[in-house]
Amino acid sequence: MTREEKSLVIEDLTAQLTNNSIIYLADISGLNALSTTNLRRACYKANVQLAVVKNTLLAKAMEASDKDFGDLPTVLKGNTSIMLSETGNAPAKVIKEFRKKTQTPLLKGAFIAEAIYVGDDYLETLVNIKSKEEVIGDIIGLLQSPAKNVISALKSSGGKLAGILKTLSEKED
């Protein structure tokens, strides 16, 4: 690889790191061709981009990026693949599901919205992170519940002012 080619790869990696707030680093070494194809297919279905990267080039891209990756560059040893996603737990779910059949991929580390996780021990924690959509759904569910209770109570009271006041005072208790 020429110096110019390396420079282009570093620029591309830097752009990817800058444009993504969810970045996983994994070790997929030891997978045969069929398993690698199956992993790529699982990533595609989960809307996760998977690419094998050269550690030195990724380290330079991390330095050039405007993000603080903390201890994450220390895991850049051996085989490294980068997984990019828009959903915080999607790559972790892919890894966990895939490991039901094999020992790999191993989670080296993750950068999720400025939080840094180093090591495979964090896989379960990352699987349990809720996506924006899940958090918004939980909030809407919490907000709808009291409103539905008040509306049903108002309907059951017959709409009379005395009944409405009685229902609201019972809800306060």
GROMACS .gro file of C-alpha atoms in nm:
model
  173
    1MET     CA    1   0.000   0.000   0.000
    2THR     CA    2   0.145   0.333  -0.100
    3ARG     CA    3   0.168   0.635   0.126
    4GLU     CA    4  -0.111   0.805  -0.073
    5GLU     CA    5  -0.337   0.502  -0.040
    6LYS     CA    6  -0.276   0.490   0.334
    7SER     CA    7  -0.354   0.859   0.359
    8LEU     CA    8  -0.685   0.807   0.176
    9VAL     CA    9  -0.776   0.517   0.405
   10ILE     CA   10  -0.698   0.728   0.713
   11GLU     CA   11  -0.911   1.014   0.577
   12ASP     CA   12  -1.200   0.775   0.511
   13LEU     CA   13  -1.171   0.617   0.857
   14THR     CA   14  -1.150   0.962   1.019
   15ALA     CA   15  -1.470   1.066   0.839
   16GLN     CA   16  -1.646   0.748   0.953
   17LEU     CA   17  -1.535   0.802   1.313
   18THR     CA   18  -1.645   1.165   1.301
   19ASN     CA   19  -1.985   1.088   1.150
   20ASN     CA   20  -2.073   0.798   1.383
   21SER     CA   21  -2.138   0.814   1.755
   22ILE     CA   22  -2.163   0.435   1.788
   23ILE     CA   23  -1.839   0.254   1.714
   24TYR     CA   24  -1.756  -0.103   1.815
   25LEU     CA   25  -1.419  -0.274   1.778
   26ALA     CA   26  -1.424  -0.652   1.756
   27ASP     CA   27  -1.191  -0.942   1.687
   28ILE     CA   28  -1.335  -1.173   1.421
   29SER     CA   29  -1.018  -1.374   1.364
   30GLY     CA   30  -1.065  -1.746   1.352
   31LEU     CA   31  -1.389  -1.732   1.156
   32ASN     CA   32  -1.390  -1.938   0.838
   33ALA     CA   33  -1.529  -1.803   0.511
   34LEU     CA   34  -1.882  -1.931   0.577
   35SER     CA   35  -1.894  -1.790   0.930
   36THR     CA   36  -1.758  -1.456   0.811
   37THR     CA   37  -2.027  -1.443   0.542
   38ASN     CA   38  -2.293  -1.525   0.801
   39LEU     CA   39  -2.161  -1.253   1.033
   40ARG     CA   40  -2.165  -0.999   0.751
   41ARG     CA   41  -2.522  -1.103   0.667
   42ALA     CA   42  -2.629  -1.067   1.032
   43CYS     CA   43  -2.469  -0.721   1.044
   44TYR     CA   44  -2.644  -0.618   0.724
   45LYS     CA   45  -2.983  -0.730   0.861
   46ALA     CA   46  -2.920  -0.532   1.183
   47ASN     CA   47  -2.811  -0.223   0.986
   48VAL     CA   48  -2.454  -0.250   1.117
   49GLN     CA   49  -2.157  -0.173   0.893
   50LEU     CA   50  -1.869  -0.418   0.937
   51ALA     CA   51  -1.518  -0.365   0.803
   52VAL     CA   52  -1.179  -0.513   0.881
   53VAL     CA   53  -0.929  -0.236   0.950
   54LYS     CA   54  -0.556  -0.208   0.990
   55ASN     CA   55  -0.473  -0.113   1.350
   56THR     CA   56  -0.210   0.148   1.268
   57LEU     CA   57  -0.439   0.325   1.023
   58LEU     CA   58  -0.732   0.318   1.265
   59ALA     CA   59  -0.510   0.456   1.543
   60LYS     CA   60  -0.406   0.746   1.319
   61ALA     CA   61  -0.770   0.808   1.226
   62MET     CA   62  -0.863   0.813   1.595
   63GLU     CA   63  -0.591   1.072   1.659
   64ALA     CA   64  -0.712   1.282   1.364
   65SER     CA   65  -1.074   1.261   1.479
   66ASP     CA   66  -1.230   1.528   1.697
   67LYS     CA   67  -1.343   1.264   1.948
   68ASP     CA   68  -1.173   1.153   2.266
   69PHE     CA   69  -1.145   0.775   2.246
   70GLY     CA   70  -0.979   0.742   2.588
   71ASP     CA   71  -0.828   0.394   2.635
   72LEU     CA   72  -0.986   0.252   2.319
   73PRO     CA   73  -0.666   0.275   2.109
   74THR     CA   74  -0.498   0.036   2.356
   75VAL     CA   75  -0.711  -0.253   2.220
   76LEU     CA   76  -0.574  -0.210   1.867
   77LYS     CA   77  -0.371  -0.529   1.865
   78GLY     CA   78  -0.416  -0.838   1.653
   79ASN     CA   79  -0.715  -0.861   1.422
   80THR     CA   80  -0.955  -0.565   1.446
   81SER     CA   81  -1.289  -0.507   1.280
   82ILE     CA   82  -1.491  -0.192   1.314
   83MET     CA   83  -1.869  -0.204   1.352
   84LEU     CA   84  -2.068   0.115   1.295
   85SER     CA   85  -2.436   0.158   1.372
   86GLU     CA   86  -2.701   0.417   1.443
   87THR     CA   87  -2.845   0.205   1.725
   88GLY     CA   88  -2.633   0.178   2.039
   89ASN     CA   89  -2.700  -0.187   2.112
   90ALA     CA   90  -2.730  -0.330   1.759
   91PRO     CA   91  -2.365  -0.442   1.719
   92ALA     CA   92  -2.367  -0.592   2.070
   93LYS     CA   93  -2.683  -0.787   1.990
   94VAL     CA   94  -2.527  -0.916   1.666
   95ILE     CA   95  -2.214  -1.027   1.853
   96LYS     CA   96  -2.413  -1.194   2.132
   97GLU     CA   97  -2.643  -1.376   1.890
   98PHE     CA   98  -2.352  -1.487   1.673
   99ARG     CA   99  -2.162  -1.621   1.973
  100LYS     CA  100  -2.436  -1.872   2.042
  101LYS     CA  101  -2.276  -2.075   1.760
  102THR     CA  102  -1.907  -1.988   1.798
  103GLN     CA  103  -1.657  -1.823   2.035
  104THR     CA  104  -1.608  -1.519   1.814
  105PRO     CA  105  -1.641  -1.231   1.751
  106LEU     CA  106  -1.486  -1.094   2.068
  107LEU     CA  107  -1.569  -0.742   2.176
  108LYS     CA  108  -1.251  -0.538   2.208
  109GLY     CA  109  -1.420  -0.211   2.293
  110ALA     CA  110  -1.692   0.036   2.209
  111PHE     CA  111  -1.746   0.410   2.185
  112ILE     CA  112  -2.112   0.498   2.236
  113ALA     CA  113  -2.208   0.865   2.251
  114GLU     CA  114  -1.879   0.955   2.423
  115ALA     CA  115  -1.894   0.663   2.669
  116ILE     CA  116  -1.604   0.421   2.635
  117TYR     CA  117  -1.619   0.048   2.709
  118VAL     CA  118  -1.301  -0.158   2.689
  119GLY     CA  119  -1.313  -0.537   2.696
  120ASP     CA  120  -1.544  -0.827   2.621
  121ASP     CA  121  -1.683  -0.813   2.976
  122TYR     CA  122  -1.905  -0.520   2.871
  123LEU     CA  123  -2.095  -0.715   2.603
  124GLU     CA  124  -2.400  -0.782   2.820
  125THR     CA  125  -2.405  -0.420   2.940
  126LEU     CA  126  -2.401  -0.299   2.581
  127VAL     CA  127  -2.676  -0.540   2.477
  128ASN     CA  128  -2.899  -0.387   2.746
  129ILE     CA  129  -2.846  -0.026   2.636
  130LYS     CA  130  -3.173   0.112   2.507
  131SER     CA  131  -3.193   0.280   2.169
  132LYS     CA  132  -3.338   0.630   2.129
  133GLU     CA  133  -3.656   0.478   1.992
  134GLU     CA  134  -3.694   0.245   2.292
  135VAL     CA  135  -3.639   0.532   2.538
  136ILE     CA  136  -3.890   0.753   2.357
  137GLY     CA  137  -4.140   0.466   2.356
  138ASP     CA  138  -4.095   0.419   2.732
  139ILE     CA  139  -4.145   0.792   2.796
  140ILE     CA  140  -4.457   0.805   2.580
  141GLY     CA  141  -4.595   0.498   2.759
  142LEU     CA  142  -4.533   0.661   3.097
  143LEU     CA  143  -4.695   0.985   2.988
  144GLN     CA  144  -4.998   0.815   2.834
  145SER     CA  145  -5.085   0.603   3.135
  146PRO     CA  146  -5.194   0.886   3.372
  147ALA     CA  147  -5.374   1.068   3.091
  148LYS     CA  148  -5.569   0.754   3.001
  149ASN     CA  149  -5.665   0.703   3.367
  150VAL     CA  150  -5.798   1.058   3.399
  151ILE     CA  151  -5.989   1.036   3.070
  152SER     CA  152  -6.150   0.704   3.162
  153ALA     CA  153  -6.239   0.837   3.508
  154LEU     CA  154  -6.395   1.148   3.356
  155LYS     CA  155  -6.600   0.936   3.116
  156SER     CA  156  -6.718   0.706   3.394
  157SER     CA  157  -6.833   0.996   3.611
  158GLY     CA  158  -7.092   1.091   3.354
  159GLY     CA  159  -6.930   1.424   3.276
  160LYS     CA  160  -7.098   1.605   3.564
  161LEU     CA  161  -6.890   1.868   3.736
  162ALA     CA  162  -6.938   1.713   4.081
  163GLY     CA  163  -6.835   1.371   3.948
  164ILE     CA  164  -6.530   1.514   3.773
  165LEU     CA  165  -6.415   1.692   4.089
  166LYS     CA  166  -6.473   1.378   4.295
  167THR     CA  167  -6.273   1.168   4.048
  168LEU     CA  168  -5.983   1.413   4.043
  169SER     CA  169  -5.975   1.435   4.422
  170GLU     CA  170  -5.966   1.054   4.444
  171LYS     CA  171  -5.673   1.049   4.198
  172GLU     CA  172  -5.479   1.290   4.423
  173ASP     CA  173  -5.520   1.055   4.720
   0.00000   0.00000   0.00000
